Coordinates of N, CA and C in Angstrom, one line a residue:
M1 N 11.9 -1.4 8.1 CA 10.8 -2.1 7.4 C 11.1 -3.5 7.0
D2 N 12.4 -3.8 7.0 CA 12.8 -5.2 6.6 C 12.4 -6.3 7.5
E3 N 12.0 -5.9 8.7 CA 11.5 -7.0 9.6 C 10.0 -7.2 9.7
Y4 N 9.3 -6.4 8.8 CA 7.8 -6.5 8.7 C 7.4 -7.0 7.4
M5 N 6.2 -7.6 7.3 CA 5.7 -8.0 6.0 C 4.9 -6.9 5.3
V6 N 4.2 -6.1 6.1 CA 3.3 -5.1 5.6 C 3.4 -3.8 6.4
A7 N 3.2 -2.7 5.7 CA 2.9 -1.4 6.3 C 1.6 -0.8 5.7
I8 N 0.8 -0.3 6.5 CA -0.5 0.3 6.0 C -0.5 1.8 6.5
I9 N -0.7 2.7 5.6 CA -1.0 4.1 5.9 C -2.5 4.3 5.8
N10 N -3.1 4.4 7.0 CA -4.5 4.4 7.1 C -5.1 5.6 6.4
G11 N -6.3 5.4 5.8 CA -7.1 6.4 5.1 C -8.4 6.5 5.8
G12 N -9.3 7.3 5.3 CA -10.6 7.4 5.9 C -10.6 8.3 7.1
V13 N -11.7 8.3 7.8 CA -11.8 9.3 8.9 C -11.0 8.9 10.1
E14 N -11.1 7.6 10.6 CA -10.4 7.2 11.8 C -8.9 6.9 11.5
D15 N -8.0 7.4 12.3 CA -6.6 7.1 12.1 C -6.0 7.6 10.8
N16 N -6.6 8.6 10.2 CA -6.1 9.0 8.9 C -4.7 9.5 8.9
G17 N -3.9 8.9 8.1 CA -2.4 9.2 8.0 C -1.6 8.4 9.0
N18 N -2.1 7.7 9.9 CA -1.3 6.9 10.8 C -0.8 5.6 10.1
I19 N 0.4 5.2 10.5 CA 0.9 4.0 9.9 C 1.0 2.9 10.9
I20 N 0.7 1.7 10.4 CA 0.8 0.5 11.2 C 1.6 -0.5 10.5
Y21 N 2.4 -1.3 11.2 CA 3.3 -2.3 10.7 C 2.7 -3.7 11.1
L22 N 2.7 -4.6 10.2 CA 2.1 -5.9 10.4 C 3.1 -7.0 10.1
G23 N 2.9 -8.2 10.7 CA 3.8 -9.3 10.4 C 5.2 -9.2 10.8
H24 N 5.4 -8.8 12.1 CA 6.7 -8.6 12.6 C 7.5 -9.9 12.6
N25 N 8.7 -9.8 12.1 CA 9.6 -11.0 11.9 C 8.8 -12.1 11.1
F26 N 7.9 -11.7 10.2 CA 7.2 -12.6 9.3 C 6.6 -13.7 10.1
N27 N 5.8 -13.3 11.1 CA 5.1 -14.3 11.9 C 3.8 -14.8 11.3
F28 N 3.5 -14.5 10.0 CA 2.5 -15.1 9.2 C 3.1 -15.8 8.1
N29 N 2.5 -16.8 7.5 CA 3.0 -17.5 6.3 C 2.9 -16.7 5.1
Y30 N 1.8 -15.9 5.0 CA 1.4 -15.2 3.8 C 1.0 -13.7 4.1
H31 N 1.3 -12.8 3.2 CA 0.9 -11.4 3.4 C -0.6 -11.3 3.6
A32 N -1.3 -12.1 2.8 CA -2.8 -12.1 2.8 C -3.3 -12.4 4.2
E33 N -2.6 -13.3 4.9 CA -3.1 -13.7 6.3 C -3.0 -12.5 7.2
C34 N -1.9 -11.8 7.2 CA -1.9 -10.7 8.2 C -2.8 -9.5 7.7
L35 N -3.0 -9.4 6.4 CA -3.9 -8.3 5.9 C -5.4 -8.7 6.3
I36 N -5.7 -9.9 6.2 CA -7.1 -10.3 6.6 C -7.3 -10.2 8.1
D37 N -6.3 -10.6 8.9 CA -6.3 -10.4 10.3 C -6.5 -8.9 10.7
Y38 N -5.8 -8.1 10.0 CA -5.9 -6.6 10.2 C -7.3 -6.1 9.9
G39 N -7.8 -6.6 8.7 CA -9.1 -6.1 8.2 C -10.2 -6.6 9.1
V40 N -10.1 -7.8 9.6 CA -11.2 -8.3 10.5 C -11.2 -7.5 11.8
H41 N -10.1 -7.1 12.3 CA -10.0 -6.4 13.6 C -10.3 -4.9 13.4
K42 N -9.7 -4.3 12.4 CA -9.9 -2.9 12.1 C -11.3 -2.5 11.6
Y43 N -11.9 -3.4 10.8 CA -13.2 -3.1 10.2 C -14.2 -4.3 10.6
P44 N -14.5 -4.4 11.8 CA -15.4 -5.5 12.3 C -16.7 -5.6 11.6
N45 N -17.2 -4.4 11.1 CA -18.5 -4.3 10.5 C -18.5 -4.7 9.0
I46 N -17.3 -5.0 8.5 CA -17.2 -5.4 7.1 C -17.0 -6.9 7.1
S47 N -18.0 -7.6 6.8 CA -17.9 -9.1 6.9 C -17.1 -9.7 5.8
G48 N -16.8 -9.0 4.7 CA -16.1 -9.5 3.6 C -14.7 -10.0 4.0
F49 N -14.0 -9.4 4.9 CA -12.7 -9.8 5.3 C -12.7 -11.2 5.9
K50 N -13.8 -11.6 6.6 CA -13.9 -12.9 7.2 C -14.1 -14.0 6.2
N51 N -14.6 -13.7 5.0 CA -14.9 -14.7 4.0 C -13.9 -14.8 2.9
I52 N -12.8 -14.1 3.0 CA -11.8 -14.1 1.9 C -11.1 -15.5 1.8
D53 N -11.0 -16.1 0.7 CA -10.2 -17.3 0.4 C -9.0 -16.8 -0.3
Y54 N -7.9 -16.5 0.5 CA -6.7 -15.9 -0.1 C -5.9 -16.9 -0.9
M55 N -6.3 -18.2 -0.8 CA -5.6 -19.2 -1.7 C -6.1 -19.1 -3.1
K56 N -7.3 -18.6 -3.3 CA -7.8 -18.4 -4.6 C -7.4 -17.1 -5.2
E57 N -7.4 -16.0 -4.4 CA -7.1 -14.7 -4.8 C -6.4 -14.0 -3.7
P58 N -5.0 -14.1 -3.7 CA -4.3 -13.5 -2.5 C -4.3 -12.0 -2.4
N59 N -4.6 -11.3 -3.5 CA -4.7 -9.9 -3.5 C -6.0 -9.3 -3.1
L60 N -7.0 -10.1 -2.8 CA -8.3 -9.6 -2.4 C -8.3 -8.7 -1.1
P61 N -7.5 -9.1 -0.1 CA -7.5 -8.2 1.1 C -6.9 -6.9 0.7
I62 N -5.9 -6.8 -0.2 CA -5.3 -5.6 -0.6 C -6.3 -4.7 -1.3
Y63 N -7.1 -5.4 -2.2 CA -8.2 -4.7 -2.9 C -9.2 -4.0 -2.0
Y64 N -9.7 -4.8 -1.0 CA -10.6 -4.3 0.0 C -10.1 -3.2 0.8
L65 N -8.8 -3.3 1.3 CA -8.2 -2.3 2.1 C -8.0 -1.0 1.2
S66 N -7.7 -1.2 -0.1 CA -7.5 0.0 -0.9 C -8.9 0.7 -1.1
L67 N -9.9 0.0 -1.2 CA -11.3 0.6 -1.3 C -11.6 1.5 -0.1
L68 N -11.0 1.1 1.0 CA -11.2 1.9 2.2 C -10.1 3.0 2.3
N69 N -9.5 3.3 1.2 CA -8.5 4.4 1.1 C -7.2 4.2 1.9
N70 N -6.8 2.9 2.1 CA -5.5 2.7 2.7 C -4.4 2.5 1.7
I71 N -3.3 3.0 2.0 CA -2.1 2.8 1.2 C -1.4 1.5 1.8
I72 N -1.0 0.6 1.0 CA -0.5 -0.7 1.5 C 0.9 -0.9 0.9
F73 N 1.9 -1.2 1.7 CA 3.2 -1.6 1.2 C 3.5 -3.0 1.7
T74 N 3.8 -3.9 0.7 CA 4.1 -5.3 1.1 C 5.6 -5.5 0.8
N75 N 6.3 -6.0 1.8 CA 7.7 -6.4 1.7 C 7.8 -7.7 1.1
V76 N 8.2 -7.8 -0.1 CA 8.4 -9.1 -0.8 C 9.8 -9.4 -1.1
S77 N 10.7 -9.0 -0.2 CA 12.1 -9.2 -0.3 C 12.5 -10.7 -0.4
V78 N 13.5 -11.0 -1.2 CA 13.9 -12.4 -1.3 C 15.4 -12.3 -1.1
D79 N 15.9 -13.2 -0.2 CA 17.4 -13.3 0.1 C 17.9 -11.9 0.3
D80 N 18.9 -11.4 -0.5 CA 19.5 -10.1 -0.2 C 18.9 -9.0 -1.1
E81 N 17.8 -9.3 -1.8 CA 17.2 -8.2 -2.7 C 16.0 -7.7 -1.9
M82 N 16.1 -6.4 -1.5 CA 15.0 -5.7 -0.9 C 14.0 -5.2 -1.9
R83 N 12.8 -5.7 -1.8 CA 11.8 -5.5 -2.8 C 10.5 -5.2 -2.1
G84 N 9.7 -4.3 -2.7 CA 8.4 -4.0 -2.1 C 7.4 -3.6 -3.2
M85 N 6.1 -3.8 -2.8 CA 5.0 -3.4 -3.7 C 4.2 -2.3 -2.9
L86 N 4.0 -1.2 -3.6 CA 3.3 -0.1 -3.0 C 1.9 0.1 -3.7
Y87 N 0.8 -0.3 -3.0 CA -0.5 -0.3 -3.5 C -1.2 1.0 -3.1
L88 N -1.7 1.7 -4.1 CA -2.3 3.0 -3.9 C -3.8 3.0 -4.1
P89 N -4.5 3.6 -3.2 CA -6.0 3.7 -3.4 C -6.2 4.9 -4.4
R90 N -7.4 5.0 -4.8 CA -7.8 6.0 -5.8 C -7.7 7.4 -5.2
T91 N -8.0 7.6 -3.9 CA -7.9 8.9 -3.2 C -6.9 8.8 -2.1
I92 N -6.1 9.8 -1.9 CA -5.1 9.8 -0.9 C -5.2 11.2 -0.2
S93 N -5.4 11.2 1.1 CA -5.5 12.4 1.9 C -4.2 13.1 2.1
D94 N -4.2 14.4 2.5 CA -3.0 15.2 2.8 C -2.2 14.5 3.9
E95 N -3.0 14.0 4.9 CA -2.3 13.4 6.0 C -1.5 12.1 5.6
Q96 N -2.2 11.4 4.7 CA -1.5 10.2 4.1 C -0.3 10.6 3.3
L97 N -0.4 11.7 2.5 CA 0.8 12.1 1.7 C 2.0 12.4 2.6
K98 N 1.7 13.1 3.7 CA 2.8 13.4 4.7 C 3.5 12.2 5.2
T99 N 2.6 11.2 5.6 CA 3.2 10.0 6.1 C 3.9 9.2 5.1
L100 N 3.3 9.1 3.9 CA 4.0 8.4 2.8 C 5.4 9.0 2.5
S101 N 5.5 10.3 2.5 CA 6.7 11.0 2.2 C 7.8 10.5 3.3
Q102 N 7.4 10.5 4.5 CA 8.3 10.0 5.6 C 8.6 8.5 5.5
F103 N 7.6 7.7 5.1 CA 7.8 6.3 5.0 C 8.7 5.9 3.8
I104 N 8.7 6.7 2.8 CA 9.6 6.4 1.7 C 11.1 6.5 2.1
D105 N 11.4 7.3 3.1 CA 12.7 7.4 3.7 C 13.1 6.1 4.3
L106 N 12.2 5.3 4.8 CA 12.5 4.0 5.4 C 12.7 2.9 4.4
I107 N 12.2 3.1 3.1 CA 12.3 2.0 2.1 C 13.2 2.5 1.0
Y108 N 14.2 3.4 1.2 CA 15.0 3.9 0.2 C 15.9 2.8 -0.5
D109 N 16.2 1.7 0.3 CA 17.0 0.7 -0.3 C 16.2 -0.5 -0.9
F110 N 14.9 -0.3 -1.0 CA 14.0 -1.3 -1.7 C 13.9 -1.0 -3.2
K111 N 13.7 -2.0 -4.0 CA 13.2 -1.8 -5.3 C 11.7 -1.8 -5.2
V112 N 11.1 -0.7 -5.6 CA 9.6 -0.5 -5.4 C 8.9 -0.6 -6.7
T113 N 7.8 -1.3 -6.7 CA 6.8 -1.3 -7.8 C 5.5 -0.7 -7.2
I114 N 5.0 0.3 -7.9 CA 3.7 0.9 -7.5 C 2.6 0.2 -8.3
I115 N 1.6 -0.2 -7.5 CA 0.4 -0.8 -8.1 C -0.8 0.1 -7.9
Y116 N -1.5 0.4 -8.9 CA -2.6 1.4 -8.8 C -3.7 1.0 -9.7
N117 N -4.8 1.8 -9.6 CA -6.1 1.5 -10.4 C -6.5 0.1 -10.2
L118 N -6.6 -0.4 -9.0 CA -7.0 -1.8 -8.7 C -8.5 -2.0 -9.1
A119 N -8.8 -3.1 -9.6 CA -10.1 -3.4 -10.0 C -10.3 -4.9 -9.8
L120 N -11.6 -5.3 -9.5 CA -11.9 -6.7 -9.3 C -12.6 -7.1 -10.6
V121 N -12.0 -8.0 -11.3 CA -12.6 -8.5 -12.6 C -12.7 -10.0 -12.6
D122 N -13.9 -10.5 -12.7 CA -14.1 -12.0 -12.7 C -13.4 -12.7 -11.5
G123 N -13.5 -12.0 -10.4 CA -12.9 -12.6 -9.2 C -11.4 -12.4 -9.0
M124 N -10.8 -11.8 -9.9 CA -9.3 -11.5 -9.9 C -9.1 -10.0 -9.7
V125 N -8.1 -9.7 -8.9 CA -7.7 -8.3 -8.7 C -6.6 -8.0 -9.7
L126 N -7.0 -6.9 -10.5 CA -6.1 -6.5 -11.5 C -5.7 -5.0 -11.2
G127 N -4.6 -4.6 -11.8 CA -4.2 -3.2 -11.6 C -3.0 -2.9 -12.6
K128 N -2.7 -1.6 -12.6 CA -1.6 -1.2 -13.4 C -0.4 -1.1 -12.5
D129 N 0.8 -1.2 -13.1 CA 2.0 -1.2 -12.3 C 3.1 -0.3 -12.9
L130 N 4.0 0.2 -12.0 CA 5.0 1.1 -12.5 C 6.2 0.8 -11.6
D131 N 7.4 0.4 -12.2 CA 8.6 0.2 -11.5 C 9.3 1.6 -11.2
V132 N 9.7 1.8 -10.0 CA 10.3 3.1 -9.6 C 11.8 2.9 -9.8
L133 N 12.5 3.9 -10.4 CA 13.9 3.8 -10.5 C 14.6 3.9 -9.1
Q134 N 15.4 3.0 -8.8 CA 16.1 3.0 -7.4 C 17.3 3.9 -7.5
N135 N 17.2 5.1 -7.1 CA 18.3 6.0 -7.0 C 18.0 7.1 -6.0
E136 N 18.8 8.1 -6.0 CA 18.7 9.2 -5.0 C 17.4 10.0 -5.0
N137 N 16.7 10.0 -6.1 CA 15.4 10.7 -6.2 C 14.2 9.8 -6.3
M138 N 14.3 8.6 -5.6 CA 13.2 7.7 -5.6 C 11.9 8.4 -4.9
K139 N 12.2 9.1 -3.9 CA 11.1 9.8 -3.2 C 10.4 10.8 -4.1
E140 N 11.2 11.5 -4.8 CA 10.6 12.5 -5.7 C 9.8 11.8 -6.8
Q141 N 10.3 10.7 -7.3 CA 9.5 10.0 -8.4 C 8.2 9.5 -7.8
I142 N 8.2 8.9 -6.6 CA 6.9 8.3 -6.1 C 6.0 9.5 -5.8
M143 N 6.4 10.5 -5.1 CA 5.5 11.6 -4.7 C 4.9 12.3 -5.9
K144 N 5.8 12.5 -6.9 CA 5.3 13.2 -8.1 C 4.2 12.3 -8.8
F145 N 4.4 11.0 -8.9 CA 3.4 10.1 -9.5 C 2.1 10.1 -8.7
V146 N 2.2 10.1 -7.4 CA 1.0 10.1 -6.5 C 0.3 11.3 -6.7
L147 N 0.9 12.5 -6.6 CA 0.3 13.8 -6.7 C -0.4 14.0 -8.1
E148 N 0.3 13.6 -9.1 CA -0.3 13.8 -10.5 C -1.5 12.9 -10.7
R149 N -1.6 11.8 -10.0 CA -2.8 10.9 -10.1 C -3.9 11.4 -9.3
Q150 N -3.7 12.1 -8.2 CA -4.7 12.5 -7.3 C -5.5 13.7 -7.6
T151 N -4.9 14.6 -8.4 CA -5.5 16.0 -8.5 C -5.9 16.2 -10.0
P152 N -7.0 16.8 -10.2 CA -7.4 17.3 -11.5 C -6.3 18.2 -12.1
K153 N -6.1 18.1 -13.4 CA -5.0 18.9 -14.0 C -5.0 20.4 -13.7
K154 N -6.1 21.0 -13.5 CA -6.2 22.4 -13.2 C -5.7 22.7 -11.8
E155 N -5.8 21.8 -10.9 CA -5.4 22.1 -9.5 C -4.3 21.3 -9.0
R156 N -3.4 20.8 -9.8 CA -2.3 19.9 -9.4 C -1.5 20.4 -8.2
R157 N -1.4 19.4 -7.3 CA -0.5 19.7 -6.1 C 0.9 19.3 -6.6
T158 N 1.9 19.9 -6.0 CA 3.3 19.6 -6.4 C 4.1 19.1 -5.2
Y159 N 5.1 18.4 -5.5 CA 6.0 17.9 -4.4 C 7.2 18.8 -4.3
N160 N 7.4 19.4 -3.1 CA 8.5 20.3 -2.9 C 9.6 19.8 -2.0
G161 N 9.7 18.4 -1.9 CA 10.7 17.8 -1.1 C 10.4 18.0 0.3

């Protein structure tokens, strides 16, 4: 994952659970550029991607992609520090959960911040964040957090490794 800018775990009907990597060798200047490019090609009927001014709000493509139930991971590593932001949509399918579990194995050496409950307020994308402890049970922490957010308390799914 260290050679890509972005990973997207697709949601929705088409390609549900499939993962795509964008920005190989950081061939875009900004994460927003490769996300907009992806959105324009993946969702040609959604004109919003073509009109995004990412210089005003760089997280707007992430917001739109999360509305389409995509999980987005942005590689924001600097120098020798492996760092990433994991953006979660409000609903995650079982197929996405399986892929996410496998993907976490690829980012075990990253410091990860989970961003969730994204909202567009006065033209700005806002959300809540949670820093994940970087240790041997990072996968368990992330999966437990995701599952607890996804399911009503009466029917909670559990992570069994």
